[in-house]
């Protein structure tokens, strides 16, 4: 049995379509400037959309400098205002975060670049190619941010 | 601090050895004095100091010297032989931002790649990765040589554009370094180099104008390479290669961002430039398609995309085709953004690739996901 199986089970069951979860990811980033200062400053507005039967959860993440300073749930009709938007089913996002928790970071086809390049589970969309290209310009920062789920899950899972 | 006008009047006119002295810089140069740019939260950036006259980039600089823009410049400065003397020749509205981003996001191919985590790979995968790295090592330096070829011809008043191109040159050196290191670090080595990459590189190098060169390099060539890096990350066998491609991808996207906005600026200021760009891309697209179809590139990518030689027919080639479609979709979308729509003129076989021009044209969004549908 994998030593991570409990955490993975938590990741699968966790409410990732919440502001609290992304606020925990932002806290993890902001508490670890060393991890991000080697990557340098980033400036981007990214919207993540998690689609499920009952509703689409849309969260806007604003990255400035070495921080994620804004975590705001937004309505589906304003997601085009972000630089880019990452859209996928809730189950696809769960699979991505489970992989991060299991391996300590995203691996194989579960990195955010791989998922969006394949585009079957999670799509990279936007109204401006320059905004879409920010996904590439700040990709390692975004990946490190998402990889923070390892810690964010541990903190949000505590009873 | 205000100084009494008479304070500097009694200074000597000659040195102790008899040479003439001039205190103009102290007694009142004509340049703007007393500027107080405010540092932004990240520090004092090039955007912060673009204040007053210092922030004004002339459309047609009057000097041809290396005198700094905004200084009190002698009218008889030496002509440095610049031939790119119109702002539209080199400028992009995002160039200061991109310079700061480039400086802030430099990385080390020695230190920032976890080389210690390399793993022994199946023989075909190691060969394919080494072949891809051979190709990338070869093509990366064109994106250093090309800016270098033109930079010394750019008027010095466009200093921010030249500074950005300096960062690009450093980025490309690091890309050549990291791919060479990968090829040599895991029991493999450099593999085959043939003429088709060189034909592409030569086409870029021989462009007649800088704007044509920028269209071929930044928009077409580097856009294509950016997508190869994205592909490389997706099919990387370990985190070593994943990080290598992700870090390179970040740099490459900056180069594409400069080129896209340079072309846009050039076309906005002088619509006639569009034809010049189209002519370069007419030829460039053909050479690029030959390059993409060259046997070493196509086979190495198919092996990596398929996950081994045994899967090339079933998975490798179909996925490579899909990636090709995405590369050209991204390229055509960037052309739209640059104001040089290629949809009516491109020689890329859109039907064959399954690219619907309306999806790219349609206002409101371009999806670079699975089916390139507008969103
Ligand atoms: Fe490069
Ligand atoms: Fe580049």
Short mmCIF file of C-alpha atoms and ligand atoms in Angstrom, two decimals:
data_model
loop_
_atom_site.label_atom_id
_atom_site.label_comp_id
_atom_site.label_asym_id
_atom_site.label_seq_id
_atom_site.Cartn_x
_atom_site.Cartn_y
_atom_site.Cartn_z
CA UNK A 1 0.00 0.00 0.00
CA UNK A 2 1.39 3.39 -0.93
CA UNK A 3 2.42 5.49 2.05
CA UNK A 4 0.54 8.30 0.39
CA UNK A 5 -2.71 6.43 -0.08
CA UNK A 6 -4.43 8.15 2.83
CA UNK A 7 -3.47 11.58 1.52
CA UNK A 8 -4.56 10.59 -1.98
CA UNK A 9 -7.87 9.43 -0.62
CA UNK A 10 -8.16 12.79 1.11
CA UNK A 11 -7.30 14.58 -2.11
CA UNK A 12 -9.98 12.67 -3.93
CA UNK A 13 -12.55 13.45 -1.31
CA UNK A 14 -11.46 17.02 -0.61
CA UNK A 15 -13.49 20.00 -1.62
CA UNK A 16 -11.14 21.48 -4.18
CA UNK A 17 -13.88 23.59 -5.71
CA UNK A 18 -13.78 26.05 -2.84
CA UNK A 19 -12.21 29.42 -2.20
CA UNK A 20 -10.76 27.99 1.02
CA UNK A 21 -8.71 25.41 -0.87
CA UNK A 22 -7.21 27.95 -3.26
CA UNK A 23 -6.63 30.38 -0.39
CA UNK A 24 -4.62 27.59 1.23
CA UNK A 25 -2.60 27.20 -1.98
CA UNK A 26 -1.98 30.96 -2.02
CA UNK A 27 -0.95 30.90 1.64
CA UNK A 28 1.48 28.11 0.88
CA UNK A 29 3.01 30.15 -1.95
CA UNK A 30 3.17 33.35 0.05
CA UNK A 31 4.75 31.58 3.03
CA UNK A 32 7.56 30.17 0.87
CA UNK A 33 9.19 33.03 -1.01
CA UNK A 34 12.39 30.98 -1.37
CA UNK A 35 10.66 28.50 -3.67
CA UNK A 36 9.40 31.25 -5.91
CA UNK A 37 12.20 33.82 -5.78
CA UNK A 38 14.45 31.49 -7.81
CA UNK A 39 11.79 31.61 -10.50
CA UNK A 40 11.41 35.39 -10.41
CA UNK A 41 8.42 37.65 -10.42
CA UNK A 42 5.26 36.70 -12.28
CA UNK A 43 2.33 38.85 -13.36
CA UNK A 44 -0.79 37.03 -14.46
CA UNK A 45 -4.49 36.60 -13.89
CA UNK A 46 -5.53 33.00 -14.28
CA UNK A 47 -9.02 31.60 -13.98
CA UNK A 48 -9.55 27.94 -13.16
CA UNK A 49 -12.94 26.50 -14.03
CA UNK A 50 -14.10 23.26 -12.43
CA UNK A 51 -17.17 21.88 -14.14
CA UNK A 52 -19.64 19.59 -12.45
CA UNK A 53 -23.27 18.64 -12.94
CA UNK A 54 -24.69 21.16 -10.52
CA UNK A 55 -22.47 24.18 -11.23
CA UNK A 56 -19.19 25.51 -12.60
CA UNK A 57 -16.81 26.74 -9.96
CA UNK A 58 -14.65 29.58 -11.32
CA UNK A 59 -11.76 30.96 -9.33
CA UNK A 60 -9.61 33.93 -10.32
CA UNK A 61 -6.00 33.82 -9.15
CA UNK A 62 -3.93 36.99 -9.39
CA UNK A 63 -0.17 36.53 -9.27
CA UNK A 64 1.96 39.60 -8.61
CA UNK A 65 5.66 39.51 -7.93
CA UNK A 66 6.37 36.40 -5.92
CA UNK A 67 2.89 36.16 -4.44
CA UNK A 68 -0.62 35.05 -5.20
CA UNK A 69 -2.47 38.00 -3.76
CA UNK A 70 -5.99 37.52 -4.95
CA UNK A 71 -8.18 34.43 -4.77
CA UNK A 72 -11.70 35.34 -5.79
CA UNK A 73 -14.61 33.23 -6.97
CA UNK A 74 -15.96 34.79 -10.16
CA UNK A 75 -18.99 34.31 -12.35
CA UNK A 76 -18.63 32.27 -15.52
CA UNK A 77 -19.45 35.27 -17.71
CA UNK A 78 -16.36 37.25 -16.65
CA UNK A 79 -13.69 34.56 -16.97
CA UNK A 80 -12.65 36.01 -20.33
CA UNK A 81 -11.24 39.03 -18.51
CA UNK A 82 -8.37 36.92 -17.19
CA UNK A 83 -5.17 36.41 -19.18
CA UNK A 84 -6.15 32.80 -19.66
CA UNK A 85 -8.58 30.27 -18.39
CA UNK A 86 -8.07 26.59 -17.53
CA UNK A 87 -11.31 24.65 -17.95
CA UNK A 88 -11.94 21.08 -16.97
CA UNK A 89 -14.25 18.75 -15.17
CA UNK A 90 -14.05 18.56 -11.42
CA UNK A 91 -12.93 14.95 -11.76
CA UNK A 92 -10.03 15.98 -14.02
CA UNK A 93 -8.89 18.54 -11.47
CA UNK A 94 -9.19 15.95 -8.71
CA UNK A 95 -7.04 13.54 -10.69
CA UNK A 96 -4.41 16.26 -11.15
CA UNK A 97 -4.30 17.17 -7.45
CA UNK A 98 -4.27 13.50 -6.44
CA UNK A 99 -1.20 12.96 -8.59
CA UNK A 100 0.48 15.94 -6.93
CA UNK A 101 -0.27 14.62 -3.47
CA UNK A 102 0.81 11.11 -4.36
CA UNK A 103 4.12 12.12 -5.94
CA UNK A 104 4.94 15.33 -4.13
CA UNK A 105 4.58 17.23 -7.43
CA UNK A 106 2.75 16.82 -10.71
CA UNK A 107 4.15 14.04 -12.86
CA UNK A 108 3.78 12.62 -16.36
CA UNK A 109 0.59 13.65 -18.09
CA UNK A 110 -0.72 15.36 -14.96
CA UNK A 111 1.39 18.51 -15.18
CA UNK A 112 -0.73 21.52 -16.06
CA UNK A 113 1.19 21.96 -19.32
CA UNK A 114 0.68 18.34 -20.38
CA UNK A 115 -3.02 18.36 -19.47
CA UNK A 116 -3.71 21.53 -21.43
CA UNK A 117 -1.54 20.62 -24.41
CA UNK A 118 -3.39 17.36 -24.80
CA UNK A 119 -6.52 19.35 -24.07
CA UNK A 120 -8.78 16.40 -23.50
CA UNK A 121 -9.39 16.82 -19.78
CA UNK A 122 -8.39 20.42 -19.15
CA UNK A 123 -8.33 23.11 -21.82
CA UNK A 124 -6.30 26.30 -22.03
CA UNK A 125 -8.55 29.01 -23.44
CA UNK A 126 -8.54 32.78 -23.67
CA UNK A 127 -9.62 35.70 -25.77
CA UNK A 128 -6.10 36.98 -26.51
CA UNK A 129 -3.12 34.93 -27.74
CA UNK A 130 -0.85 37.23 -25.70
CA UNK A 131 -2.80 36.32 -22.56
CA UNK A 132 -2.77 32.64 -23.45
CA UNK A 133 1.00 32.80 -23.92
CA UNK A 134 1.34 34.01 -20.32
CA UNK A 135 0.50 30.44 -19.40
CA UNK A 136 3.83 29.51 -20.98
CA UNK A 137 5.70 32.59 -19.75
CA UNK A 138 4.94 31.80 -16.11
CA UNK A 139 4.42 28.07 -16.34
CA UNK A 140 6.93 26.95 -13.73
CA UNK A 141 5.49 29.44 -11.25
CA UNK A 142 1.98 28.16 -11.90
CA UNK A 143 3.12 24.54 -11.59
CA UNK A 144 4.91 25.24 -8.29
CA UNK A 145 1.75 26.97 -7.05
CA UNK A 146 -0.37 23.93 -7.88
CA UNK A 147 2.26 21.58 -6.44
CA UNK A 148 1.70 23.41 -3.15
CA UNK A 149 -1.41 21.22 -2.87
CA UNK A 150 0.77 18.68 -1.07
CA UNK A 151 0.86 21.02 1.91
CA UNK A 152 -2.48 22.72 1.32
CA UNK A 153 -4.29 19.39 1.53
CA UNK A 154 -2.51 18.50 4.73
CA UNK A 155 -3.54 21.82 6.28
CA UNK A 156 -7.13 21.84 5.04
CA UNK A 157 -7.65 18.14 5.88
CA UNK A 158 -6.80 18.51 9.54
CA UNK A 159 -9.86 17.89 11.69
CA UNK B 1 18.57 70.68 -3.38
CA UNK B 2 18.49 74.23 -4.76
CA UNK B 3 21.93 75.74 -5.39
CA UNK B 4 22.78 79.42 -5.57
CA UNK B 5 23.33 80.25 -9.28
CA UNK B 6 26.75 81.76 -8.52
CA UNK B 7 28.08 78.72 -6.70
CA UNK B 8 29.85 77.16 -9.69
CA UNK B 9 31.01 80.37 -11.40
CA UNK B 10 34.48 80.51 -9.93
CA UNK B 11 35.59 77.04 -11.03
CA UNK B 12 38.82 76.84 -13.10
CA UNK B 13 38.74 76.95 -16.94
CA UNK B 14 41.88 74.83 -17.43
CA UNK B 15 43.52 71.84 -15.73
CA UNK B 16 46.79 72.32 -13.89
CA UNK B 17 48.44 71.02 -17.10
CA UNK B 18 46.67 73.61 -19.25
CA UNK B 19 43.89 71.53 -20.87
CA UNK B 20 40.55 73.27 -21.32
CA UNK B 21 37.75 72.39 -18.90
CA UNK B 22 34.00 72.58 -19.42
CA UNK B 23 31.54 72.70 -16.48
CA UNK B 24 28.39 72.61 -18.60
CA UNK B 25 27.18 69.39 -16.96
CA UNK B 26 27.34 71.11 -13.57
CA UNK B 27 26.22 74.61 -14.49
CA UNK B 28 23.13 73.61 -16.41
CA UNK B 29 22.86 70.95 -19.09
CA UNK B 30 19.68 71.22 -21.16
CA UNK B 31 18.52 67.74 -20.21
CA UNK B 32 15.71 67.20 -17.73
CA UNK B 33 16.89 67.53 -14.11
CA UNK B 34 15.19 66.71 -10.82
CA UNK B 35 13.37 63.53 -11.77
CA UNK B 36 12.18 61.35 -8.91
CA UNK B 37 10.78 58.10 -10.25
CA UNK B 38 9.04 56.02 -7.60
CA UNK B 39 10.19 52.41 -7.29
CA UNK B 40 7.45 49.84 -7.71
CA UNK B 41 7.06 47.05 -5.12
CA UNK B 42 9.57 44.87 -6.98
CA UNK B 43 12.24 47.62 -7.12
CA UNK B 44 13.15 50.38 -9.58
CA UNK B 45 12.13 49.05 -12.98
CA UNK B 46 12.67 50.33 -16.50
CA UNK B 47 8.97 51.19 -16.54
CA UNK B 48 9.42 53.27 -13.38
CA UNK B 49 12.24 55.35 -14.88
CA UNK B 50 10.41 55.97 -18.15
CA UNK B 51 9.40 59.39 -16.82
CA UNK B 52 9.27 62.78 -18.47
CA UNK B 53 11.50 63.13 -21.52
CA UNK B 54 13.39 60.02 -20.48
CA UNK B 55 10.36 57.91 -21.20
CA UNK B 56 9.74 59.41 -24.63
CA UNK B 57 11.04 57.25 -27.44
CA UNK B 58 11.29 59.37 -30.62
CA UNK B 59 9.72 58.08 -33.83
CA UNK B 60 12.74 59.38 -35.77
CA UNK B 61 15.79 59.96 -33.58
CA UNK B 62 17.95 62.87 -34.72
CA UNK B 63 21.20 61.30 -33.58
CA UNK B 64 23.06 58.25 -34.82
CA UNK B 65 25.35 57.95 -31.82
CA UNK B 66 25.46 55.94 -28.63
CA UNK B 67 24.57 59.02 -26.58
CA UNK B 68 21.93 58.09 -24.01
CA UNK B 69 18.40 59.14 -24.88
CA UNK B 70 17.42 62.19 -22.84
CA UNK B 71 20.96 63.51 -22.34
CA UNK B 72 22.13 66.94 -23.52
CA UNK B 73 23.77 65.69 -26.71
CA UNK B 74 26.27 67.57 -28.84
CA UNK B 75 24.91 68.08 -32.36
CA UNK B 76 28.13 66.79 -33.94
CA UNK B 77 28.12 63.31 -32.38
CA UNK B 78 29.69 60.52 -34.37
CA UNK B 79 27.46 58.52 -36.72
CA UNK B 80 27.59 54.86 -35.66
CA UNK B 81 26.15 53.62 -38.93
CA UNK B 82 22.71 52.72 -37.63
CA UNK B 83 20.24 51.71 -40.31
CA UNK B 84 17.22 50.99 -38.08
CA UNK B 85 16.37 54.58 -37.26
CA UNK B 86 12.59 54.48 -37.11
CA UNK B 87 10.87 53.44 -33.93
CA UNK B 88 8.62 51.16 -35.96
CA UNK B 89 11.70 49.21 -37.09
CA UNK B 90 12.30 47.63 -33.67
CA UNK B 91 9.83 48.78 -31.03
CA UNK B 92 7.15 46.84 -29.18
CA UNK B 93 4.84 48.31 -26.56
CA UNK B 94 5.64 45.50 -24.12
CA UNK B 95 9.41 45.66 -24.48
CA UNK B 96 10.19 47.32 -21.13
CA UNK B 97 7.95 44.87 -19.28
CA UNK B 98 9.53 41.94 -21.10
CA UNK B 99 13.03 43.16 -20.31
CA UNK B 100 12.24 43.30 -16.59
CA UNK B 101 10.57 39.91 -16.76
CA UNK B 102 13.58 38.43 -18.52
CA UNK B 103 16.02 39.80 -15.97
CA UNK B 104 13.86 38.64 -13.07
CA UNK B 105 13.35 35.13 -14.48
CA UNK B 106 16.86 34.14 -15.50
CA UNK B 107 17.84 30.64 -14.44
CA UNK B 108 20.85 28.40 -14.50
CA UNK B 109 21.11 25.25 -16.58
CA UNK B 110 23.83 24.13 -14.17
CA UNK B 111 22.02 24.74 -10.90
CA UNK B 112 18.26 24.80 -11.52
CA UNK B 113 17.81 21.46 -13.30
CA UNK B 114 17.79 18.43 -10.97
CA UNK B 115 20.44 16.58 -13.00
CA UNK B 116 20.99 14.16 -10.11
CA UNK B 117 17.51 12.72 -10.73
CA UNK B 118 18.26 11.50 -14.28
CA UNK B 119 17.22 7.89 -14.78
CA UNK B 120 18.34 5.21 -17.15
CA UNK B 121 15.75 5.11 -19.94
CA UNK B 122 14.77 2.49 -22.52
CA UNK B 123 17.23 2.63 -25.40
CA UNK B 124 14.77 4.01 -27.98
CA UNK B 125 13.52 6.74 -25.63
CA UNK B 126 17.05 7.83 -24.74
CA UNK B 127 17.96 7.92 -28.43
CA UNK B 128 14.83 9.95 -29.25
CA UNK B 129 15.45 12.42 -26.43
CA UNK B 130 19.08 12.79 -27.55
CA UNK B 131 17.98 13.32 -31.18
CA UNK B 132 15.51 16.01 -30.09
CA UNK B 133 18.22 17.66 -28.00
CA UNK B 134 20.66 17.47 -30.94
CA UNK B 135 18.20 19.37 -33.06
CA UNK B 136 17.41 21.91 -30.35
CA UNK B 137 21.08 22.51 -29.61
CA UNK B 138 21.51 23.25 -33.31
CA UNK B 139 18.58 25.62 -33.75
CA UNK B 140 18.74 27.56 -30.48
CA UNK B 141 21.70 29.74 -31.34
CA UNK B 142 20.02 31.18 -34.43
CA UNK B 143 17.84 33.13 -32.03
CA UNK B 144 21.02 34.61 -30.52
CA UNK B 145 22.85 35.18 -33.81
CA UNK B 146 19.88 36.89 -35.45
CA UNK B 147 19.36 39.64 -32.83
CA UNK B 148 23.14 40.02 -32.65
CA UNK B 149 23.26 40.51 -36.41
CA UNK B 150 20.83 43.44 -36.23
CA UNK B 151 21.42 44.97 -32.81
CA UNK B 152 24.46 47.02 -33.71
CA UNK B 153 22.42 48.54 -36.55
CA UNK B 154 19.64 49.70 -34.21
CA UNK B 155 19.53 53.33 -33.20
CA UNK B 156 20.63 53.71 -29.61
CA UNK B 157 17.50 55.68 -28.73
CA UNK B 158 15.72 52.32 -28.81
CA UNK B 159 17.84 51.15 -25.92
CA UNK B 160 15.07 49.17 -24.21
CA UNK B 161 14.52 47.06 -27.33
CA UNK B 162 18.26 46.43 -27.56
CA UNK B 163 18.38 45.52 -23.87
CA UNK B 164 15.55 43.05 -24.34
CA UNK B 165 17.36 41.45 -27.27
CA UNK B 166 20.43 41.11 -25.04
CA UNK B 167 18.31 39.04 -22.64
CA UNK B 168 17.14 36.93 -25.55
CA UNK B 169 20.74 36.25 -26.52
CA UNK B 170 21.50 35.11 -22.96
CA UNK B 171 18.35 32.97 -22.95
CA UNK B 172 19.36 31.25 -26.18
CA UNK B 173 22.86 30.56 -24.91
CA UNK B 174 21.26 28.86 -21.92
CA UNK B 175 18.91 26.87 -24.15
CA UNK B 176 21.80 25.61 -26.28
CA UNK B 177 23.57 24.78 -23.03
CA UNK B 178 20.72 22.91 -21.37
CA UNK B 179 19.90 20.76 -24.42
CA UNK B 180 23.55 19.97 -25.03
CA UNK B 181 23.90 19.02 -21.38
CA UNK B 182 20.86 16.76 -21.56
CA UNK B 183 22.14 15.01 -24.68
CA UNK B 184 25.47 14.31 -23.03
CA UNK B 185 24.38 13.54 -19.48
CA UNK B 186 22.49 10.25 -19.52
CA UNK B 187 24.60 7.73 -21.37
CA UNK B 188 23.63 8.95 -24.85
CA UNK B 189 25.12 11.75 -26.91
CA UNK B 190 24.54 14.05 -29.84
CA UNK B 191 22.99 12.26 -32.82
CA UNK B 192 22.12 13.20 -36.40
CA UNK B 193 22.25 16.70 -37.93
CA UNK B 194 21.01 17.17 -41.52
CA UNK B 195 20.36 20.00 -43.90
CA UNK B 196 16.70 20.87 -43.28
CA UNK B 197 17.20 22.70 -39.98
CA UNK B 198 20.05 24.64 -41.54
CA UNK B 199 17.82 25.71 -44.44
CA UNK B 200 15.35 27.18 -41.97
CA UNK B 201 18.10 28.91 -40.02
CA UNK B 202 19.60 30.35 -43.18
CA UNK B 203 16.24 31.70 -44.31
CA UNK B 204 15.88 33.51 -40.98
CA UNK B 205 19.44 34.81 -41.04
CA UNK B 206 19.19 36.12 -44.61
CA UNK B 207 15.98 38.12 -44.15
CA UNK B 208 16.37 41.49 -45.85
CA UNK B 209 14.90 43.65 -43.08
CA UNK B 210 14.83 43.33 -39.31
CA UNK B 211 11.04 43.25 -39.28
CA UNK B 212 11.05 40.37 -41.78
CA UNK B 213 13.67 38.65 -39.66
CA UNK B 214 11.56 39.19 -36.54
CA UNK B 215 8.49 37.72 -38.28
CA UNK B 216 10.48 34.64 -39.30
CA UNK B 217 12.26 34.23 -36.00
CA UNK B 218 10.05 35.49 -33.18
CA UNK B 219 6.62 34.80 -34.61
CA UNK B 220 7.08 31.77 -36.84
CA UNK B 221 10.22 29.95 -35.71
CA UNK B 222 10.11 30.58 -31.98
CA UNK B 223 6.34 30.11 -31.87
CA UNK B 224 6.95 26.70 -33.38
CA UNK B 225 9.78 25.95 -30.94
CA UNK B 226 7.65 27.12 -28.02
CA UNK B 227 5.16 24.42 -28.90
CA UNK B 228 7.95 21.87 -29.26
CA UNK B 229 9.01 22.78 -25.72
CA UNK B 230 5.42 22.34 -24.52
CA UNK B 231 5.38 18.99 -26.27
CA UNK B 232 8.76 18.12 -24.79
CA UNK B 233 7.46 18.82 -21.31
CA UNK B 234 4.42 16.65 -21.90
CA UNK B 235 6.44 13.66 -23.08
CA UNK B 236 9.39 14.05 -20.74
CA UNK B 237 10.31 10.75 -19.15
CA UNK B 238 11.46 12.30 -15.85
CA UNK B 239 11.21 15.53 -13.89
CA UNK B 240 14.67 16.48 -15.15
CA UNK B 241 13.43 16.91 -18.70
CA UNK B 242 10.11 18.33 -17.54
CA UNK B 243 11.80 21.13 -15.67
CA UNK B 244 14.25 21.72 -18.53
CA UNK B 245 11.44 22.19 -21.02
CA UNK B 246 9.29 24.25 -18.66
CA UNK B 247 12.10 26.68 -17.90
CA UNK B 248 12.99 27.00 -21.59
CA UNK B 249 9.30 27.40 -22.45
CA UNK B 250 9.03 30.45 -20.19
CA UNK B 251 11.92 32.18 -21.96
CA UNK B 252 10.67 31.25 -25.40
CA UNK B 253 7.22 32.67 -24.74
CA UNK B 254 8.83 36.04 -23.93
CA UNK B 255 10.60 36.05 -27.28
CA UNK B 256 7.34 35.25 -29.05
CA UNK B 257 5.58 38.00 -27.05
CA UNK B 258 8.14 40.57 -28.18
CA UNK B 259 7.91 39.52 -31.82
CA UNK B 260 4.13 39.49 -31.87
CA UNK B 261 3.91 42.98 -30.42
CA UNK B 262 6.78 44.33 -32.51
CA UNK B 263 5.00 43.28 -35.69
CA UNK B 264 1.77 44.73 -34.39
CA UNK B 265 3.44 48.05 -33.63
CA UNK B 266 5.14 48.13 -37.03
CA UNK B 267 1.93 47.38 -38.93
CA UNK B 268 -0.13 49.82 -36.86
CA UNK B 269 2.30 52.63 -37.60
CA UNK B 270 2.85 51.74 -41.23
CA UNK B 271 0.29 49.39 -42.81
CA UNK B 272 2.53 48.94 -45.86
CA UNK B 273 4.92 46.91 -43.70
CA UNK B 274 2.31 44.13 -43.65
CA UNK B 275 3.16 43.11 -47.21
CA UNK B 276 6.83 42.90 -46.36
CA UNK B 277 5.97 40.60 -43.45
CA UNK B 278 3.64 38.48 -45.57
CA UNK B 279 6.34 37.94 -48.17
CA UNK B 280 8.74 36.69 -45.52
CA UNK B 281 6.11 34.39 -44.02
CA UNK B 282 5.04 33.03 -47.44
CA UNK B 283 8.50 31.58 -47.81
CA UNK B 284 9.08 30.94 -44.11
CA UNK B 285 6.00 28.75 -43.70
CA UNK B 286 7.17 26.51 -46.54
CA UNK B 287 10.63 26.11 -45.07
CA UNK B 288 9.17 25.51 -41.63
CA UNK B 289 6.85 22.80 -42.93
CA UNK B 290 9.83 21.10 -44.57
CA UNK B 291 11.68 21.38 -41.29
CA UNK B 292 8.77 19.89 -39.31
CA UNK B 293 8.50 17.01 -41.75
CA UNK B 294 12.22 16.30 -41.82
CA UNK B 295 12.83 12.64 -41.02
CA UNK B 296 14.85 13.08 -37.85
CA UNK B 297 12.47 15.54 -36.19
CA UNK B 298 9.33 13.63 -37.14
CA UNK B 299 10.65 10.24 -36.03
CA UNK B 300 12.18 11.37 -32.74
CA UNK B 301 9.01 13.21 -31.74
CA UNK B 302 6.82 10.26 -32.75
CA UNK B 303 8.87 7.89 -30.59
CA UNK B 304 8.63 10.23 -27.61
CA UNK B 305 4.94 10.96 -28.15
CA UNK B 306 4.17 7.28 -28.61
CA UNK B 307 6.26 6.14 -25.69
CA UNK B 308 8.51 3.83 -27.70
CA UNK B 309 9.15 2.58 -31.23
CA UNK B 310 6.46 -0.07 -30.88
CA UNK B 311 3.76 2.58 -30.48
CA UNK B 312 4.66 5.01 -33.25
CA UNK B 313 1.93 3.92 -35.69
CA UNK B 314 -0.82 3.56 -33.16
CA UNK B 315 -0.03 6.59 -30.98
CA UNK B 316 3.13 8.47 -31.94
CA UNK B 317 2.26 9.65 -35.46
CA UNK B 318 -1.42 10.45 -34.72
CA UNK B 319 -0.39 12.50 -31.69
CA UNK B 320 2.36 14.22 -33.68
CA UNK B 321 -0.24 15.19 -36.28
CA UNK B 322 -2.47 16.61 -33.55
CA UNK B 323 0.44 18.57 -32.12
CA UNK B 324 1.21 19.92 -35.57
CA UNK B 325 -2.35 21.16 -35.87
CA UNK B 326 -1.98 22.95 -32.55
CA UNK B 327 1.31 24.52 -33.55
CA UNK B 328 -0.19 26.07 -36.66
CA UNK B 329 -3.35 27.07 -34.79
CA UNK B 330 -1.25 28.95 -32.23
CA UNK B 331 0.83 30.53 -34.98
CA UNK B 332 -2.21 31.72 -36.96
CA UNK B 333 -3.81 33.13 -33.80
CA UNK B 334 -0.63 35.08 -33.04
CA UNK B 335 -0.58 36.40 -36.60
CA UNK B 336 -4.11 37.72 -36.05
CA UNK B 337 -2.96 39.39 -32.84
CA UNK B 338 0.02 40.89 -34.64
CA UNK B 339 -2.31 42.40 -37.22
CA UNK B 340 -0.92 40.26 -40.02
CA UNK B 341 -3.76 37.88 -40.72
CA UNK B 342 -2.50 34.88 -42.61
CA UNK B 343 -5.84 33.14 -42.90
CA UNK B 344 -6.41 34.13 -46.52
CA UNK B 345 -2.83 33.83 -47.59
CA UNK B 346 -1.14 31.02 -45.71
CA UNK B 347 0.23 28.06 -47.60
CA UNK B 348 -0.22 25.86 -44.53
CA UNK B 349 -2.74 23.16 -45.57
CA UNK B 350 -5.49 24.19 -43.17
CA UNK B 351 -8.05 21.68 -44.48
CA UNK B 352 -5.62 18.83 -44.20
CA UNK B 353 -4.71 19.83 -40.66
CA UNK B 354 -8.36 20.31 -39.71
CA UNK B 355 -7.98 23.99 -38.87
CA UNK B 356 -11.11 26.07 -39.41
CA UNK B 357 -10.12 29.71 -40.07
CA UNK B 358 -13.41 30.88 -38.59
CA UNK B 359 -12.43 29.42 -35.24
CA UNK B 360 -9.35 31.60 -35.25
CA UNK B 361 -11.09 34.63 -36.70
CA UNK B 362 -14.06 34.55 -34.40
CA UNK B 363 -14.09 37.28 -31.85
CA UNK B 364 -14.21 36.22 -28.28
CA UNK B 365 -11.64 33.55 -28.09
CA UNK B 366 -9.29 31.01 -29.45
CA UNK B 367 -9.07 27.68 -27.77
CA UNK B 368 -5.73 25.98 -27.94
CA UNK B 369 -7.23 22.87 -26.45
CA UNK B 370 -8.25 19.64 -28.09
CA UNK B 371 -10.26 20.85 -31.03
CA UNK B 372 -9.28 24.49 -31.50
CA UNK B 373 -12.89 25.55 -31.11
CA UNK B 374 -13.67 29.09 -30.10
CA UNK B 375 -14.76 29.38 -26.53
FE1 LIG C 1 15.39 29.29 -27.37
FE1 LIG C 2 13.91 31.98 -28.24
#
